[in-house]
XYZ file of C-alpha atoms in Angstrom:
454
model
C -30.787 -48.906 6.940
C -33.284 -47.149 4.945
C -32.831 -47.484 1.183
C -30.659 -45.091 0.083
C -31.457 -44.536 -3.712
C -28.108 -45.940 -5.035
C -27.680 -43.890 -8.374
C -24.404 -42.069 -9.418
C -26.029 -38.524 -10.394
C -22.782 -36.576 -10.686
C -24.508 -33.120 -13.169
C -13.781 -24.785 4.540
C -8.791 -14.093 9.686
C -6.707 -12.388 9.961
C -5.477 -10.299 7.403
C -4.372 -10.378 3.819
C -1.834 -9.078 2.154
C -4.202 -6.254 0.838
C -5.368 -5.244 4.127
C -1.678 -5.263 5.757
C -0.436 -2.869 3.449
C -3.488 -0.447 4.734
C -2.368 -0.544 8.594
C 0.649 -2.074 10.411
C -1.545 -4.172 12.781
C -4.941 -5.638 12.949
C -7.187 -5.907 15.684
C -7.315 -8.847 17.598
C -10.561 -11.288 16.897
C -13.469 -10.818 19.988
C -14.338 -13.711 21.518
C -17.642 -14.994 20.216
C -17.916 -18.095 22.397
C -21.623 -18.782 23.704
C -22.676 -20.255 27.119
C -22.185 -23.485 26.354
C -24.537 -25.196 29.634
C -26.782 -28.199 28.249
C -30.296 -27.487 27.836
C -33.676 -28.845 26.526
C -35.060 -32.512 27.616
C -33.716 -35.429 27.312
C -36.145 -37.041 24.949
C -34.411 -37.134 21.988
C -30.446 -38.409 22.237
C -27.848 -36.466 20.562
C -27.366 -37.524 16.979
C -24.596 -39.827 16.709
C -20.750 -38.396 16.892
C -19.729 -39.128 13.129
C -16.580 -41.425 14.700
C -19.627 -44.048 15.999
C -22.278 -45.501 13.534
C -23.019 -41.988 11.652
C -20.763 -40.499 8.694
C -17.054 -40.963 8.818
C -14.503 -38.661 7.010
C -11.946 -40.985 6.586
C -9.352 -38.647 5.716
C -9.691 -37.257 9.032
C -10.843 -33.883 8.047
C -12.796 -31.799 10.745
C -15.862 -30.116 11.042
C -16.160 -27.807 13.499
C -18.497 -27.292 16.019
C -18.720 -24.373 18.252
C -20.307 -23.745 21.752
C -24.113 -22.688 20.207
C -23.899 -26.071 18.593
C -22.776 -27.834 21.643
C -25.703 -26.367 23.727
C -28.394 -27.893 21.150
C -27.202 -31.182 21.580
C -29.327 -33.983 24.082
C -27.421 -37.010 26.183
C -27.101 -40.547 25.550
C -29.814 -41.556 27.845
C -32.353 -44.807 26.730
C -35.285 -43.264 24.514
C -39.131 -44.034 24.370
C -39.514 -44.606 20.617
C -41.300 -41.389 19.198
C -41.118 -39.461 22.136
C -39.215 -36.818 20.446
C -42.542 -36.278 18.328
C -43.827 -35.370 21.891
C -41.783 -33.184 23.064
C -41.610 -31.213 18.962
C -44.841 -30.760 19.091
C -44.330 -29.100 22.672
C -41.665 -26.626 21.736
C -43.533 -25.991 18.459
C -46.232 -24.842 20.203
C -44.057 -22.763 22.481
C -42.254 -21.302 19.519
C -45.364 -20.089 18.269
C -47.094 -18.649 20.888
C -44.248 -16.112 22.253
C -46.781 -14.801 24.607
C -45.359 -14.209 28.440
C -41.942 -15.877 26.881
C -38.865 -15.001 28.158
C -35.102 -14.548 26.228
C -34.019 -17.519 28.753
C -37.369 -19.451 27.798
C -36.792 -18.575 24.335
C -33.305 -19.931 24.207
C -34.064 -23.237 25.842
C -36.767 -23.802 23.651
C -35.208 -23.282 20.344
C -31.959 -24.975 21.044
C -34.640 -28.073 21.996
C -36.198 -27.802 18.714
C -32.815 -27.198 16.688
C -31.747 -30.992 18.332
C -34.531 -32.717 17.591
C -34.950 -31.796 14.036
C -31.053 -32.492 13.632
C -31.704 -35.751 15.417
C -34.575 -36.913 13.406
C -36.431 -36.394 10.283
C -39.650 -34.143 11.096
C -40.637 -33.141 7.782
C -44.026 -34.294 8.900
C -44.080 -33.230 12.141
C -43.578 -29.540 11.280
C -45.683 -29.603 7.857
C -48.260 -27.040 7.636
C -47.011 -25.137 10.732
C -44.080 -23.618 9.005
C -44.835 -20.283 8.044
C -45.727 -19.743 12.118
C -42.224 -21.126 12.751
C -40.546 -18.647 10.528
C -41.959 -15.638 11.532
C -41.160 -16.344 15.044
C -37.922 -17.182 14.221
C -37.551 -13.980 12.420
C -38.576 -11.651 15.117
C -35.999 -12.801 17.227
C -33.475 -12.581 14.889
C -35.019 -8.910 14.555
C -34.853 -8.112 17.862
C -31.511 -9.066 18.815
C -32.666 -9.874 23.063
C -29.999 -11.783 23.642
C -26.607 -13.318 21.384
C -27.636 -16.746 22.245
C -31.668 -16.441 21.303
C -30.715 -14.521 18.235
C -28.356 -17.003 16.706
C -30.543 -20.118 17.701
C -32.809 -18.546 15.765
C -31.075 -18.326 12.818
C -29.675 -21.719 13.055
C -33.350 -23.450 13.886
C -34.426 -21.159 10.126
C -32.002 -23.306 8.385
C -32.822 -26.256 10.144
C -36.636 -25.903 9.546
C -35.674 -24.924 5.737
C -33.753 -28.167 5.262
C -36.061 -30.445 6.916
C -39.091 -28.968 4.638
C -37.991 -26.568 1.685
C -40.073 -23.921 0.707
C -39.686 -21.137 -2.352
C -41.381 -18.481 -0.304
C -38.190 -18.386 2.710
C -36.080 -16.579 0.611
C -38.089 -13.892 -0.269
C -39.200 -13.563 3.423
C -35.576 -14.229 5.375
C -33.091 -12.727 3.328
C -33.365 -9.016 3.466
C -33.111 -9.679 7.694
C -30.378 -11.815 7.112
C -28.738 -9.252 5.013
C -29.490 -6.639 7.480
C -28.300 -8.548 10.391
C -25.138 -9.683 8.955
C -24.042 -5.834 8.253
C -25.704 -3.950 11.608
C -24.969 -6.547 14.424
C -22.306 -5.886 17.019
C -21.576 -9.525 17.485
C -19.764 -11.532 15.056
C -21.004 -14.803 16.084
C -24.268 -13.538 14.873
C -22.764 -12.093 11.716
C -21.182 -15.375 10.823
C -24.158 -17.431 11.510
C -26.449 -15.315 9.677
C -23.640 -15.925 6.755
C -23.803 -19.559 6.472
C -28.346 -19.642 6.820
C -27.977 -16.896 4.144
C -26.112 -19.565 2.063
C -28.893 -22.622 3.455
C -31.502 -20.077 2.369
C -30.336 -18.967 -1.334
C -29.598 -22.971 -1.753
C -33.054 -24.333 -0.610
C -35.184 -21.333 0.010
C -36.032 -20.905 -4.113
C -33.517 -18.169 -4.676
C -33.600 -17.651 -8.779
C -30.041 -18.254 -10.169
C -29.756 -14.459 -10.874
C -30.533 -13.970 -7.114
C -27.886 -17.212 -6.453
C -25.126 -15.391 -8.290
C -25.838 -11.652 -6.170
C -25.501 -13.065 -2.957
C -22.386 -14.724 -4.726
C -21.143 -11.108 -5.062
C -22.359 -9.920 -1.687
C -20.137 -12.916 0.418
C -17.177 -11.656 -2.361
C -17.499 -8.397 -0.928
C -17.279 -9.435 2.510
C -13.854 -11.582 1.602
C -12.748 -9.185 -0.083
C -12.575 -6.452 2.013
C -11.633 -8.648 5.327
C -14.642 -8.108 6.682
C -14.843 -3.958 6.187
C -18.256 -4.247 4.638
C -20.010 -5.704 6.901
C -18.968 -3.535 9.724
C -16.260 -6.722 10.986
C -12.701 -5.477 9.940
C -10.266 -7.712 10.144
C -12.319 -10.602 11.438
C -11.212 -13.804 10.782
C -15.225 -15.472 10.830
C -17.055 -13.958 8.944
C -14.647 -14.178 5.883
C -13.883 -17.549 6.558
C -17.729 -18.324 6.452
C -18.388 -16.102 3.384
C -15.640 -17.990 1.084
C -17.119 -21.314 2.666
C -21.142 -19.876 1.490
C -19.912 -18.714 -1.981
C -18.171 -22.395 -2.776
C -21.011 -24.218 -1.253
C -23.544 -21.676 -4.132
C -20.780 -21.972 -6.428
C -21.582 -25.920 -7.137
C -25.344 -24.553 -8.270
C -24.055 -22.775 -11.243
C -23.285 -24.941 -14.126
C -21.369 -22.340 -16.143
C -19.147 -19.950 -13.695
C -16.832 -18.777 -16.332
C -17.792 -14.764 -15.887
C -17.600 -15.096 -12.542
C -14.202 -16.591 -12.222
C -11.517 -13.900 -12.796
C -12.947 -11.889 -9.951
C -13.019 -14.667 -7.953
C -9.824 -15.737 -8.724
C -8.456 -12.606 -7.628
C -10.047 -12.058 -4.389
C -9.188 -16.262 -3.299
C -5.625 -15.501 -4.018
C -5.154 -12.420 -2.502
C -6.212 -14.381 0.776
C -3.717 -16.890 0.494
C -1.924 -14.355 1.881
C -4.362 -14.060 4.800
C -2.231 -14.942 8.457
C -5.173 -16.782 9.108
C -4.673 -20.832 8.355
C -8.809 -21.414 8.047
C -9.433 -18.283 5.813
C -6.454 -19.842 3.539
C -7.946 -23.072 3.262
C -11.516 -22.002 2.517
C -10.035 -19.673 -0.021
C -7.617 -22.417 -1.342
C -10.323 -24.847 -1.904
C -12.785 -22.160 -4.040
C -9.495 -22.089 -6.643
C -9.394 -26.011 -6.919
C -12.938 -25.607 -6.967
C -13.121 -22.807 -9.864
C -10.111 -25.029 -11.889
C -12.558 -28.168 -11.291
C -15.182 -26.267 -13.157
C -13.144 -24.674 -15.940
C -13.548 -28.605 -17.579
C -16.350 -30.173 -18.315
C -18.109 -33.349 -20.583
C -18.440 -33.260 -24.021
C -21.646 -31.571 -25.199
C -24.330 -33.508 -27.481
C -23.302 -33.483 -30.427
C -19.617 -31.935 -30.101
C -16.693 -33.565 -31.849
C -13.471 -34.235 -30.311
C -9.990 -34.386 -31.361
C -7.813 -37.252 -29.726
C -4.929 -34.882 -30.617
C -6.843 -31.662 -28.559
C -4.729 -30.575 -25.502
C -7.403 -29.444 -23.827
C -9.235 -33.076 -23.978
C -8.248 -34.775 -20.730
C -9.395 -38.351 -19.674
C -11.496 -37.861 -15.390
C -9.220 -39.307 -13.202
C -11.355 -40.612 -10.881
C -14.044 -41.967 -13.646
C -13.687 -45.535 -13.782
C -14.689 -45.280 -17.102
C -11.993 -44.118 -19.715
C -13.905 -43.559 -21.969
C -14.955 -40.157 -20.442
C -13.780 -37.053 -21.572
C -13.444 -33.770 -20.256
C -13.226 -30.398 -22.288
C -11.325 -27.507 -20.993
C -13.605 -24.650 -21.618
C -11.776 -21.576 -20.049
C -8.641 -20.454 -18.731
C -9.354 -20.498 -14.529
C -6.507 -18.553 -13.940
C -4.042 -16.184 -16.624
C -0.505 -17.096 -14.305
C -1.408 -20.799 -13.324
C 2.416 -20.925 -12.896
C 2.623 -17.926 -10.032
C -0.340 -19.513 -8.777
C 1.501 -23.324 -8.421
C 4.631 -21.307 -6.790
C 2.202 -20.117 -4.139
C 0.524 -23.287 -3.131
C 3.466 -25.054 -3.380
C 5.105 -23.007 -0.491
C 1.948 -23.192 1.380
C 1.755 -26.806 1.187
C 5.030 -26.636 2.949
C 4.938 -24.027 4.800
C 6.748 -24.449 8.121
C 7.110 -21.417 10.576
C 7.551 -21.485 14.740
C 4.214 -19.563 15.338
C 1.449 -22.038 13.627
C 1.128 -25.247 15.744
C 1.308 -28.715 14.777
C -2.050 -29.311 13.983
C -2.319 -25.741 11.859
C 0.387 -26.926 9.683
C -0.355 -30.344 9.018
C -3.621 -29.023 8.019
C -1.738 -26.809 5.974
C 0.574 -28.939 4.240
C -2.628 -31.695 3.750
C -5.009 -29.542 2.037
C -2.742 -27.390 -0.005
C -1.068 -30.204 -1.267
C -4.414 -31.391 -2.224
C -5.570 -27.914 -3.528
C -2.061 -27.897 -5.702
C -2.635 -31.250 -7.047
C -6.022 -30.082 -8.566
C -5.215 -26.993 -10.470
C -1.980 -28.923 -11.935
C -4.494 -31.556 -12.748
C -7.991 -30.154 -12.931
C -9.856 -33.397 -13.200
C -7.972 -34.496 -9.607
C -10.567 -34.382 -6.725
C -9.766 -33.698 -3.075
C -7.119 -35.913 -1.325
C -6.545 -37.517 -5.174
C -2.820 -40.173 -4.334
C -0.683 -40.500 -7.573
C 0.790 -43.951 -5.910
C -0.176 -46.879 -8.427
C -2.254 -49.777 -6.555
C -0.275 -53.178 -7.330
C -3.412 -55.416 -7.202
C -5.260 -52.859 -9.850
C -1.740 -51.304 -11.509
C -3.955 -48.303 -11.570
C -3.277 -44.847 -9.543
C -5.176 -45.125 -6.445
C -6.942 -41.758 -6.716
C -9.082 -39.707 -4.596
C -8.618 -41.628 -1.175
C -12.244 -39.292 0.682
C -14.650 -40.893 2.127
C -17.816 -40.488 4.420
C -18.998 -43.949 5.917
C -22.510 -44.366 6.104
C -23.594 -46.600 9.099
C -22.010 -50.173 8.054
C -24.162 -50.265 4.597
C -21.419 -48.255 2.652
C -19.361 -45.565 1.979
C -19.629 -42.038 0.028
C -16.475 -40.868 -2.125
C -15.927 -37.514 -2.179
C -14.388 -37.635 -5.124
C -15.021 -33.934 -6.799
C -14.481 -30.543 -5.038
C -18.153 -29.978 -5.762
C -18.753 -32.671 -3.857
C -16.933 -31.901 -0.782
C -18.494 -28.306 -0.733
C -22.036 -29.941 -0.924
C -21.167 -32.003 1.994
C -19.288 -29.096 3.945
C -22.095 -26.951 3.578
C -24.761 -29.817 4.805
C -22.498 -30.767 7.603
C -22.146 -26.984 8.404
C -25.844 -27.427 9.288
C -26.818 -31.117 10.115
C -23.675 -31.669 11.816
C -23.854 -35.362 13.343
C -27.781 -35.171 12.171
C -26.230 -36.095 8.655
C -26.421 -39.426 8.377
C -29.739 -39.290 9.282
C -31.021 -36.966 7.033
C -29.161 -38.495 3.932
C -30.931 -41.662 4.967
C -34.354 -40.138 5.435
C -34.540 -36.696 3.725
C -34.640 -36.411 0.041
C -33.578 -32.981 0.501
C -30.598 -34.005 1.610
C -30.318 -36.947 -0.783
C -30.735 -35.157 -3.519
C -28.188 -32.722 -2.795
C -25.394 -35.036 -2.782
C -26.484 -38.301 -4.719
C -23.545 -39.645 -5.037
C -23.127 -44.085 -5.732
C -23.193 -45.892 -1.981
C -20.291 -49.065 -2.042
C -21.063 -51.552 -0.169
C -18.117 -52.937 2.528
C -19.833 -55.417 3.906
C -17.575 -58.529 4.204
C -15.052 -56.059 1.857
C -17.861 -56.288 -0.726
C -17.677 -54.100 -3.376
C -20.024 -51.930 -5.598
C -23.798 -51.955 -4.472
């Protein structure tokens, strides 16, 4: 395993209530499935399925993966060592030079280069020939031949942004982004020009200002189910705008303006008959009551008899204090009555799977903004070999050499919002990308033997 730099740098519709009052039935979600027929060569295997040797949510929670993704990914056939460096430099060229291409040429070319750089770390590879790559990639996603070509395109843009960062993408990919999430007809596209907007404000030098407007712009989208952007009443593209505006949330160290509006538009889609757009939404309030504490500043004096001085629960240290700073939310207590009945909610039209899902997460999501300092899937049962609660029980196995605690909402909206792009390329990339690394540098524990701490 590559050395992982072991260092505890701590700093997921329908429609809602709102929209149901305006009509007495919504439209029913297009399909937005993609031909999902395996392309590209087979020199570079799939990256590992995150239940083999990759990362491991232990808690069982999914990412998903829809047909576009499928199509990028290779087979499980025996490799040449560095022939994927062959075949990269192959499709960049192709890429490039759009010359006599066609859409079908197009697509099978950037759904090869989308696998490889998930696969494998080409920061070198692709050095130097980047600004070529974008601006191809951008006039596809301009001209809008084909669904397929024109989302590949936007997914291979984030996948060239996080394999080698750059302050300039922004600037040059996010007015098209913008424009293509509002005027396309297809809201596959729509939704996966939502989450590179998000990969491109986080790593594409977006200023904070510039961080906190597209905050507003996915708010918009969630807030008026999808009536902004052309999409009403689509459950995608507000389920991937509340998923963008948590993942930018955890950039902004001091959120308290933002909150109330937040706060508003989050709970009004708990009422959303969409399970996925009330998770996502239910996760940006733990989130938001997460980030309403925070450590003591330099200097600042505590009280031992301050109510709003609570010990982290998941700090092994307790010694560390945390300072309420703002009131998330004015009714906390209507706010507990509603997850509470969501985290039980039991009705003959969701499946078994939809409510357990449900019941799992909001009972997380309740736990938290009762006890702000709780992370995600945080168990109040006392250990009897420690006599201590056992805490946040999330975890993300990496290889054999250790495991990742997600520990912290921010934390799991970090790692959402890679995983919404690297998919079972993480590993990988948090091994070998300090991009990635440095997104999420959170301690590695070795298990080795049941070792502990590394």
């Amino acid at each position: 395993m590559h050395d992982l730099r072991r260092q505890a740098l701590e700093s997921g519709k329908t429609v809602s209530r709102k929209a149901r009052s305006k009509q007495s039935s919504g439209g029913n979600s297009r399909s937005h499935s993609a031909a999902n027929s395996r392309v590209g060569s087979k020199n570079v295997s799939r990256a590992g399925s995150d239940d083999e040797e990759g990362g491991n949510l232990s808690d069982e929670t999914s990412f998903s993966v829809n047909s576009i993704d499928e199509i990028v990914a290779g087979d499980d056939s025996e490799q040449v060592p560095d022939a994927w460096k062959t075949e990269l430099a192959d499709r960049i060229e192709e890429i490039i030079d759009r010359k006599r291409s066609s859409v079908q040429g197009r697509e099978t070319t950037l759904a090869a280069y989308i696998r490889i750089l998930t696969a494998a770390y080409a920061e070198e590879e692709i050095r130097g020939k980047e600004p070529s790559l974008i601006t191809s990639f951008l006039k596809s996603i301009k001209a809008e031949c084909s669904e397929k070509e024109t989302i590949l395109a936007i997914k291979a843009l984030a996948m060239t942004l996080i394999t080698s960062p750059s302050d300039a993408i922004y600037d040059a990919a996010s007015p098209l982004l913008k424009r293509t999430i509002s005027d396309s007809e297809s809201i596959a596209t729509k939704s996966a020009a939502i989450h590179t907007l998000g990969t491109c404000t986080f790593y594409g030098g977006a200023s904070e200002d510039e961080v906190l407007e597209n905050m507003t712009y996915l708010l918009e989208i969630a807030s008026s189910d999808g009536n902004f952007i052309s999409a009403p009443d689509e459950p995608a593209p507000v389920i991937t705008a509340l998923e963008e505006w948590g993942f930018l949330a955890t950039l902004i160290d001091d959120i308290s303006a933002e909150t109330e509006d937040a706060m508003e538009v989050f709970i009004d889609q708990l009422g959303s008959t969409d399970a996925s757009v009330q998770i996502a939404a239910g996760e940006n309030i733990a989130l938001l009551y997460e980030k309403s504490y925070s450590p003591p500043e330099e200097n600042e004096i505590l009280s031992d008899s301050d109510s709003d001085i609570v010990t982290d629960a998941d700090d092994p240290s307790p010694a560390v204090k945390l300072v309420k700073r703002y009131d998330a939310y004015r009714r906390t207590d209507q706010l507990v009555h509603t997850l509470s009945e969501l985290s039980k909610l039991s009705t003959r039209s969701l499946s078994k799977a939809t409510k357990k899902s449900l019941h799992t997460n909001f009972a997380d999501i309740l736990n938290s903004v009762e006890n702000p300092t709780r992370g995600p899937r945080y168990q109040n049962a006392i250990s009897q070999d420690t006599g201590k609660r056992y805490g946040s029980r999330m975890s993300v196995r990496i290889h054999r050499e250790g495991v990742m605690r997600i520990d912290k909402w921010w934390k799991l909206m970090r790692l959402k919002g890679l995983r919404r792009v690297l998919h079972g390329g993480f590993v990988v990339h948090y091994e070998k990308n300090g991009v990635v690394f440095e997104s999420l540098p959170i301690l590695v524990m070795g298990e080795r033997n049941g070792g502990g701490k590394r």
